[in-house]
């Protein structure tokens, strides 16, 4: 991995079931188990999926006209499967976008289906990763003390 391709976040435990996620630019958000208003990891996955494609679509369509409504809903079923493991299924990203009347709005409306397809098929890193699947490696980098080799 190189500097220009590597992405990372750090997660720090603040109390039982509560965490702060930080990015390299200083951004922070709270994450938890869903017992309060904090986002759960699954909700953050849904947010990442919708947010990624929303950025793609917004950048294309808003060049033509400023939307009067731009809302994205992401949903799916959380499956608890003792044999195959927990996962999400039936992921759906629903766009509700409106543009003003007129030629610019018409151009934005015409660009919307194409931008949705391009985001899904090529541009959105999050949805492409989910759909194509990629191995996840778990590494225990806990301090083992000076006596144990690393």
Coordinates of N, CA, C and O in Angstrom, one line a residue:
X1 N 0.8 -1.2 0.0 CA 0.0 0.0 0.0 C 0.9 1.2 0.0 O 1.9 1.3 0.6
X2 N 0.4 2.3 -0.6 CA 1.1 3.5 -0.7 C 0.4 4.6 0.0 O -0.8 4.4 0.4
X3 N 1.0 5.7 0.2 CA 0.4 6.8 0.9 C -0.9 7.3 0.3 O -1.8 7.7 0.9
X4 N -0.9 7.2 -1.1 CA -2.1 7.7 -1.8 C -3.2 6.7 -1.8 O -4.3 7.1 -2.2
X5 N -3.0 5.5 -1.5 CA -4.1 4.5 -1.5 C -4.6 4.1 -0.2 O -5.7 3.6 0.0
X6 N -3.8 4.2 0.8 CA -4.1 3.8 2.2 C -5.2 4.6 2.8 O -5.1 5.9 2.8
X7 N -6.2 4.0 3.3 CA -7.2 4.7 4.1 C -7.3 4.0 5.5 O -7.2 2.8 5.6
X8 N -7.5 4.8 6.5 CA -7.6 4.1 7.8 C -8.4 5.1 8.8 O -8.5 6.3 8.6
X9 N -8.9 4.4 9.8 CA -9.5 5.2 10.9 C -9.0 4.5 12.2 O -8.6 3.3 12.2
X10 N -9.1 5.2 13.3 CA -8.7 4.6 14.6 C -10.0 4.7 15.4 O -10.8 5.6 15.4
X11 N -10.2 3.6 16.2 CA -11.3 3.5 17.1 C -10.8 3.3 18.5 O -10.0 2.5 18.8
X12 N -11.3 4.2 19.4 CA -10.9 4.2 20.8 C -12.1 3.9 21.7 O -13.1 4.5 21.5
X13 N -11.9 3.0 22.6 CA -13.0 2.7 23.5 C -13.1 3.8 24.6 O -12.1 4.2 25.1
X14 N -14.3 4.3 24.8 CA -14.5 5.3 25.8 C -15.2 4.8 27.1 O -15.0 5.3 28.1
X15 N -16.0 3.7 26.9 CA -16.6 3.0 28.0 C -17.2 1.7 27.4 O -17.1 1.5 26.2
X16 N -17.8 0.9 28.2 CA -18.4 -0.3 27.8 C -19.4 -0.1 26.6 O -20.4 0.6 26.8
X17 N -19.1 -0.6 25.5 CA -20.0 -0.5 24.3 C -20.0 0.9 23.6 O -20.8 1.1 22.8
X18 N -19.1 1.7 24.0 CA -19.0 3.1 23.4 C -17.6 3.4 22.9 O -16.6 3.1 23.6
X19 N -17.5 4.0 21.7 CA -16.3 4.2 21.0 C -16.3 5.5 20.3 O -17.3 6.0 20.0
X20 N -15.1 6.0 20.1 CA -14.9 7.2 19.2 C -14.1 6.8 18.0 O -13.1 6.2 18.2
X21 N -14.6 7.1 16.8 CA -13.9 6.8 15.6 C -13.3 8.1 15.1 O -13.9 9.2 15.1
X22 N -12.0 8.1 14.8 CA -11.2 9.2 14.3 C -10.6 9.0 13.0 O -10.0 7.9 12.8
X23 N -10.6 10.0 12.1 CA -9.9 9.9 10.9 C -8.6 10.7 10.9 O -8.4 11.5 11.9
X24 N -7.8 10.6 9.9 CA -6.5 11.3 9.9 C -6.6 12.8 9.8 O -5.7 13.5 10.2
X25 N -7.8 13.3 9.4 CA -8.0 14.7 9.2 C -8.6 15.3 10.5 O -8.9 16.5 10.5
X26 N -8.8 14.5 11.6 CA -9.3 15.1 12.8 C -10.8 14.9 13.0 O -11.3 15.4 14.1
X27 N -11.5 14.3 12.1 CA -12.9 14.1 12.3 C -13.2 13.0 13.3 O -12.4 12.1 13.5
X28 N -14.3 13.2 14.0 CA -14.6 12.2 15.1 C -16.1 11.9 15.0 O -16.9 12.8 14.6
X29 N -16.5 10.7 15.3 CA -17.9 10.3 15.5 C -18.0 9.3 16.5 O -17.1 8.5 16.7
X30 N -19.2 9.2 17.2 CA -19.4 8.3 18.2 C -20.0 7.0 17.6 O -20.8 7.1 16.7
X31 N -19.6 5.9 18.2 CA -20.2 4.6 17.8 C -20.5 3.8 19.0 O -19.8 3.9 20.0
X32 N -21.5 3.0 18.9 CA -21.8 2.1 20.1 C -22.6 0.9 19.7 O -22.7 0.5 18.5
X33 N -23.3 0.4 20.7 CA -24.0 -0.9 20.5 C -25.5 -0.7 20.2 O -26.2 -1.6 19.9
X34 N -25.9 0.6 20.1 CA -27.3 0.8 19.7 C -28.2 1.0 21.0 O -29.4 1.2 20.8
X35 N -27.6 1.1 22.1 CA -28.4 1.3 23.3 C -28.7 2.8 23.6 O -29.4 3.1 24.5
X36 N -28.1 3.7 22.8 CA -28.4 5.1 22.8 C -28.4 5.6 21.4 O -28.5 4.9 20.5
X37 N -28.2 6.9 21.3 CA -28.3 7.6 19.9 C -27.1 7.3 19.0 O -27.2 7.7 17.9
X38 N -26.0 6.8 19.6 CA -24.8 6.6 18.7 C -25.1 5.6 17.6 O -25.9 4.7 17.8
X39 N -24.4 5.8 16.5 CA -24.5 4.8 15.4 C -23.9 3.5 15.8 O -22.8 3.5 16.4
X40 N -24.5 2.4 15.3 CA -23.9 1.1 15.4 C -23.0 0.9 14.2 O -23.1 1.6 13.2
X41 N -22.1 -0.1 14.3 CA -21.3 -0.4 13.2 C -22.1 -0.7 11.9 O -21.7 -0.3 10.8
X42 N -23.2 -1.5 12.1 CA -24.0 -1.8 10.9 C -24.6 -0.5 10.3 O -24.7 -0.3 9.1
X43 N -25.1 0.4 11.2 CA -25.6 1.7 10.7 C -24.5 2.5 9.9 O -24.8 3.1 8.9
X44 N -23.3 2.4 10.4 CA -22.2 3.1 9.7 C -21.9 2.4 8.4 O -21.6 3.1 7.4
X45 N -22.0 1.1 8.3 CA -21.9 0.5 7.0 C -23.0 1.0 6.0 O -22.7 1.3 4.9
X46 N -24.2 1.0 6.5 CA -25.3 1.5 5.6 C -25.0 3.0 5.3 O -25.2 3.4 4.1
X47 N -24.6 3.8 6.2 CA -24.3 5.2 5.9 C -23.1 5.3 4.9 O -23.2 6.2 4.0
X48 N -22.1 4.5 5.0 CA -21.0 4.5 4.1 C -21.5 4.1 2.7 O -21.1 4.8 1.7
X49 N -22.3 3.1 2.6 CA -22.8 2.7 1.3 C -23.7 3.8 0.7 O -23.4 4.2 -0.5
X50 N -24.6 4.4 1.4 CA -25.4 5.5 0.9 C -24.6 6.8 0.6 O -24.8 7.4 -0.4
X51 N -23.7 7.1 1.6 CA -22.9 8.3 1.4 C -22.0 8.3 0.2 O -21.8 9.3 -0.5
X52 N -21.4 7.1 0.0 CA -20.5 7.0 -1.1 C -21.2 7.2 -2.5 O -20.7 8.0 -3.3
X53 N -22.3 6.6 -2.6 CA -23.0 6.7 -3.9 C -23.7 8.1 -4.0 O -23.8 8.7 -5.1
X54 N -24.1 8.7 -2.8 CA -24.7 10.0 -2.8 C -23.7 11.0 -3.3 O -24.0 11.9 -4.1
X55 N -22.4 10.9 -2.9 CA -21.4 11.9 -3.3 C -21.2 11.8 -4.9 O -21.2 12.8 -5.6
X56 N -21.2 10.5 -5.4 CA -21.0 10.3 -6.8 C -22.1 11.0 -7.6 O -21.9 11.7 -8.5
X57 N -23.4 10.7 -7.2 CA -24.5 11.2 -7.9 C -24.7 12.7 -7.7 O -24.9 13.4 -8.7
X58 N -24.4 13.2 -6.6 CA -24.5 14.7 -6.3 C -23.5 15.5 -7.2 O -23.8 16.5 -7.7
X59 N -22.3 15.0 -7.2 CA -21.3 15.7 -8.0 C -21.6 15.8 -9.5 O -21.4 16.8 -10.1
X60 N -22.3 14.7 -10.0 CA -22.7 14.8 -11.4 C -23.9 15.6 -11.6 O -23.9 16.5 -12.5
X61 N -25.0 15.4 -10.9 CA -26.2 16.1 -11.1 C -26.2 17.6 -10.7 O -26.8 18.4 -11.4
X62 N -25.5 17.9 -9.6 CA -25.5 19.3 -9.2 C -24.7 20.2 -10.1 O -24.8 21.4 -10.0
X63 N -23.9 19.6 -11.0 CA -23.2 20.5 -12.0 C -24.3 21.0 -13.0 O -24.0 22.0 -13.7
X64 N -25.4 20.4 -13.1 CA -26.4 20.8 -14.0 C -27.5 21.7 -13.4 O -27.9 22.6 -13.9
X65 N -27.9 21.3 -12.1 CA -28.8 22.1 -11.4 C -28.7 21.7 -9.9 O -28.5 20.6 -9.5
X66 N -28.9 22.7 -9.0 CA -29.0 22.5 -7.6 C -30.3 21.7 -7.3 O -31.3 22.2 -7.6
X67 N -30.2 20.6 -6.6 CA -31.4 19.9 -6.3 C -32.3 20.6 -5.2 O -31.7 21.3 -4.4
X68 N -33.6 20.5 -5.4 CA -34.5 21.0 -4.4 C -34.8 20.0 -3.3 O -35.2 20.3 -2.2
X69 N -34.5 18.8 -3.6 CA -34.5 17.7 -2.6 C -33.5 16.7 -3.0 O -33.3 16.3 -4.2
X70 N -32.7 16.2 -2.0 CA -31.7 15.2 -2.2 C -31.7 14.3 -1.0 O -31.0 14.7 0.0
X71 N -32.4 13.2 -1.0 CA -32.4 12.3 0.2 C -32.1 10.9 -0.2 O -32.5 10.4 -1.3
X72 N -31.4 10.2 0.6 CA -31.0 8.8 0.3 C -31.3 8.0 1.5 O -31.0 8.4 2.7
X73 N -32.0 6.9 1.3 CA -32.3 5.9 2.4 C -31.6 4.6 2.0 O -31.7 4.1 0.9
X74 N -31.0 4.1 3.0 CA -30.3 2.8 2.8 C -30.9 1.8 3.8 O -30.9 2.1 5.0
X75 N -31.2 0.6 3.3 CA -31.8 -0.4 4.2 C -31.3 -1.7 3.9 O -30.7 -2.0 2.8
X76 N -31.5 -2.7 4.8 CA -31.1 -4.1 4.6 C -31.6 -4.9 5.8 O -32.0 -4.3 6.8
X77 N -31.5 -6.2 5.6 CA -31.8 -7.1 6.7 C -30.6 -7.6 7.4 O -29.7 -8.1 6.7
X78 N -30.5 -7.5 8.7 CA -29.4 -8.1 9.5 C -29.8 -9.5 9.8 O -30.8 -9.8 10.4
X79 N -29.0 -10.4 9.2 CA -29.2 -11.8 9.4 C -28.3 -12.4 10.4 O -27.1 -12.2 10.4
X80 N -28.9 -13.1 11.4 CA -28.1 -13.8 12.4 C -28.1 -15.3 12.0 O -29.1 -16.0 12.2
X81 N -27.0 -15.8 11.4 CA -27.0 -17.2 10.9 C -25.9 -17.9 11.7 O -24.7 -17.7 11.5
X82 N -26.3 -18.9 12.5 CA -25.3 -19.6 13.3 C -24.3 -20.4 12.5 O -23.2 -20.6 12.9
X83 N -24.7 -20.8 11.3 CA -23.8 -21.6 10.5 C -22.9 -20.7 9.6 O -21.7 -21.0 9.5
X84 N -23.5 -19.7 8.9 CA -22.7 -18.9 8.0 C -22.2 -17.6 8.6 O -21.4 -16.9 8.0
X85 N -22.7 -17.3 9.8 CA -22.3 -16.0 10.4 C -23.2 -14.9 10.1 O -24.0 -14.9 9.2
X86 N -23.1 -13.9 11.0 CA -24.0 -12.7 10.8 C -23.5 -11.9 9.6 O -22.4 -11.8 9.2
X87 N -24.5 -11.3 9.0 CA -24.3 -10.5 7.8 C -25.5 -9.6 7.4 O -26.6 -9.8 8.0
X88 N -25.3 -8.8 6.5 CA -26.4 -8.0 5.9 C -26.8 -8.6 4.6 O -26.0 -9.0 3.8
X89 N -28.1 -8.6 4.3 CA -28.7 -9.0 3.0 C -29.7 -8.0 2.6 O -30.2 -7.2 3.4
X90 N -30.0 -8.1 1.3 CA -31.1 -7.2 0.7 C -30.8 -5.7 0.9 O -31.6 -4.9 1.2
X91 N -29.5 -5.4 0.6 CA -29.1 -4.0 0.7 C -29.7 -3.2 -0.4 O -29.6 -3.6 -1.6
X92 N -30.4 -2.1 0.0 CA -31.1 -1.2 -1.0 C -30.7 0.2 -0.7 O -30.9 0.7 0.4
X93 N -30.3 0.9 -1.8 CA -30.1 2.4 -1.7 C -31.1 3.1 -2.5 O -31.2 2.9 -3.7
X94 N -32.0 3.9 -1.8 CA -33.1 4.5 -2.5 C -32.8 6.0 -2.5 O -32.6 6.6 -1.5
X95 N -32.9 6.6 -3.7 CA -32.7 8.0 -3.9 C -34.0 8.7 -4.1 O -34.8 8.2 -4.9
X96 N -34.3 9.8 -3.5 CA -35.4 10.7 -3.7 C -34.8 12.1 -4.0 O -34.4 12.8 -3.1
X97 N -34.7 12.4 -5.3 CA -34.1 13.6 -5.7 C -35.0 14.4 -6.6 O -35.7 13.8 -7.4
X98 N -35.1 15.7 -6.4 CA -35.9 16.6 -7.2 C -35.1 17.7 -7.6 O -34.2 18.2 -6.9
X99 N -35.4 18.2 -8.8 CA -34.7 19.4 -9.4 C -35.7 20.4 -9.8 O -36.8 20.1 -10.0
X100 N -35.3 21.7 -9.9 CA -36.2 22.7 -10.3 C -36.7 22.6 -11.7 O -36.0 21.9 -12.5
X101 N -37.8 23.2 -12.0 CA -38.3 23.2 -13.4 C -37.3 24.0 -14.2 O -36.6 24.8 -13.8
X102 N -37.4 23.6 -15.5 CA -36.5 24.4 -16.5 C -35.5 23.5 -17.1 O -35.3 22.3 -16.8
X103 N -34.7 24.1 -18.0 CA -33.7 23.3 -18.8 C -32.6 22.7 -17.9 O -32.2 21.6 -18.1
X104 N -32.1 23.5 -17.0 CA -31.1 22.9 -16.1 C -31.6 21.8 -15.3 O -30.9 20.7 -15.2
X105 N -32.8 21.9 -14.7 CA -33.4 20.8 -14.0 C -33.6 19.6 -14.9 O -33.4 18.5 -14.4
X106 N -34.0 19.8 -16.1 CA -34.2 18.7 -17.0 C -32.9 18.0 -17.3 O -32.9 16.8 -17.3
X107 N -31.8 18.7 -17.5 CA -30.5 18.1 -17.7 C -30.1 17.3 -16.5 O -29.6 16.2 -16.6
X108 N -30.4 17.8 -15.3 CA -30.0 17.1 -14.1 C -30.9 15.8 -13.9 O -30.3 14.7 -13.6
X109 N -32.2 15.9 -14.2 CA -33.0 14.7 -14.2 C -32.6 13.7 -15.2 O -32.6 12.5 -14.9
X110 N -32.2 14.1 -16.4 CA -31.7 13.2 -17.4 C -30.4 12.5 -17.0 O -30.1 11.3 -17.3
X111 N -29.5 13.2 -16.2 CA -28.2 12.7 -15.8 C -28.4 11.7 -14.6 O -27.5 10.9 -14.4
X112 N -29.5 11.8 -13.9 CA -29.6 11.0 -12.7 C -29.5 9.5 -12.9 O -28.7 8.8 -12.2
X113 N -30.3 8.9 -13.8 CA -30.2 7.4 -14.0 C -28.8 7.0 -14.4 O -28.3 6.0 -13.9
X114 N -28.1 7.7 -15.3 CA -26.8 7.4 -15.7 C -25.8 7.5 -14.5 O -25.0 6.6 -14.3
X115 N -25.9 8.5 -13.7 CA -25.0 8.7 -12.6 C -25.3 7.6 -11.5 O -24.3 7.1 -10.9
X116 N -26.5 7.2 -11.3 CA -26.8 6.0 -10.4 C -26.1 4.8 -10.9 O -25.4 4.0 -10.1
X117 N -26.2 4.5 -12.2 CA -25.6 3.3 -12.8 C -24.0 3.4 -12.7 O -23.4 2.4 -12.3
X118 N -23.5 4.5 -13.0 CA -22.0 4.7 -12.9 C -21.5 4.5 -11.5 O -20.5 3.9 -11.3
X119 N -22.2 5.1 -10.5 CA -21.8 4.9 -9.2 C -21.9 3.4 -8.8 O -20.9 2.9 -8.2
X120 N -22.9 2.8 -9.1 CA -23.1 1.3 -8.8 C -22.1 0.5 -9.5 O -21.5 -0.4 -8.9
X121 N -21.9 0.7 -10.8 CA -21.1 -0.2 -11.6 C -19.6 0.1 -11.5 O -18.8 -0.8 -11.8
X122 N -19.2 1.3 -11.1 CA -17.8 1.6 -11.2 C -17.2 2.6 -10.2 O -16.1 2.4 -9.7
X123 N -18.0 3.6 -9.8 CA -17.4 4.6 -9.0 C -17.4 4.5 -7.5 O -16.4 4.8 -6.8
X124 N -18.5 4.0 -6.9 CA -18.6 3.9 -5.4 C -17.7 2.8 -4.9 O -18.0 1.6 -5.0
X125 N -16.7 3.2 -4.2 CA -15.7 2.2 -3.6 C -16.4 1.3 -2.6 O -16.1 0.1 -2.6
X126 N -17.3 1.9 -1.8 CA -18.0 1.1 -0.8 C -18.9 0.0 -1.4 O -18.8 -1.2 -1.1
X127 N -19.8 0.4 -2.3 CA -20.7 -0.6 -2.9 C -19.9 -1.6 -3.7 O -20.2 -2.8 -3.7
X128 N -18.9 -1.2 -4.4 CA -18.1 -2.1 -5.2 C -17.4 -3.1 -4.3 O -17.3 -4.3 -4.6
X129 N -16.9 -2.7 -3.2 CA -16.2 -3.6 -2.2 C -17.2 -4.6 -1.7 O -16.9 -5.8 -1.6
X130 N -18.3 -4.1 -1.3 CA -19.4 -5.0 -0.7 C -19.8 -6.0 -1.7 O -19.8 -7.3 -1.5
X131 N -20.1 -5.6 -2.9 CA -20.6 -6.5 -4.0 C -19.5 -7.5 -4.5 O -19.8 -8.7 -4.7
X132 N -18.3 -7.0 -4.6 CA -17.3 -7.9 -5.1 C -16.7 -8.8 -4.0 O -16.2 -9.9 -4.3
X133 N -16.8 -8.3 -2.8 CA -16.3 -9.1 -1.7 C -14.8 -8.9 -1.6 O -14.1 -8.9 -2.6
X134 N -14.2 -8.8 -0.4 CA -12.8 -8.7 -0.3 C -12.5 -9.3 1.1 O -13.2 -9.1 2.0
X135 N -11.4 -10.0 1.1 CA -11.0 -10.6 2.4 C -10.7 -9.6 3.5 O -10.2 -8.5 3.2
X136 N -11.1 -9.9 4.7 CA -10.8 -9.0 5.9 C -9.8 -9.8 6.8 O -10.1 -10.9 7.1
X137 N -8.7 -9.1 7.1 CA -7.7 -9.8 7.9 C -7.7 -9.2 9.3 O -7.8 -8.0 9.4
X138 N -7.8 -10.0 10.3 CA -7.8 -9.6 11.7 C -6.4 -9.8 12.2 O -5.8 -10.9 12.1
X139 N -5.8 -8.8 12.8 CA -4.4 -8.8 13.4 C -4.5 -8.5 14.8 O -5.0 -7.4 15.2
X140 N -3.9 -9.3 15.7 CA -3.7 -9.0 17.1 C -2.4 -8.3 17.3 O -1.4 -9.0 17.2
X141 N -2.4 -7.0 17.5 CA -1.2 -6.3 17.7 C -1.1 -5.8 19.1 O -0.4 -4.8 19.5
X142 N -1.7 -6.6 20.0 CA -1.7 -6.2 21.4 C -0.3 -6.3 22.0 O 0.6 -7.1 21.5
X143 N 0.0 -5.5 23.0 CA 1.3 -5.5 23.6 C 1.5 -6.9 24.3 O 0.8 -7.2 25.2
X144 N 2.5 -7.6 23.9 CA 2.8 -8.9 24.4 C 3.9 -8.9 25.5 O 4.2 -9.9 26.0
X145 N 4.4 -7.7 25.7 CA 5.5 -7.6 26.7 C 6.8 -7.9 26.1 O 6.9 -8.4 25.0
X146 N 7.9 -7.5 26.7 CA 9.2 -7.6 26.2 C 9.7 -9.0 26.1 O 10.6 -9.3 25.3
X147 N 9.2 -10.0 26.8 CA 9.7 -11.3 26.8 C 9.2 -12.1 25.6 O 9.8 -13.1 25.3
X148 N 8.1 -11.7 25.0 CA 7.5 -12.5 23.9 C 7.9 -11.9 22.6 O 7.9 -10.7 22.4
X149 N 8.3 -12.8 21.6 CA 8.6 -12.2 20.3 C 7.4 -11.7 19.6 O 6.3 -12.2 19.9
X150 N 7.6 -10.8 18.8 CA 6.4 -10.2 18.0 C 6.3 -10.8 16.6 O 7.2 -11.2 16.0

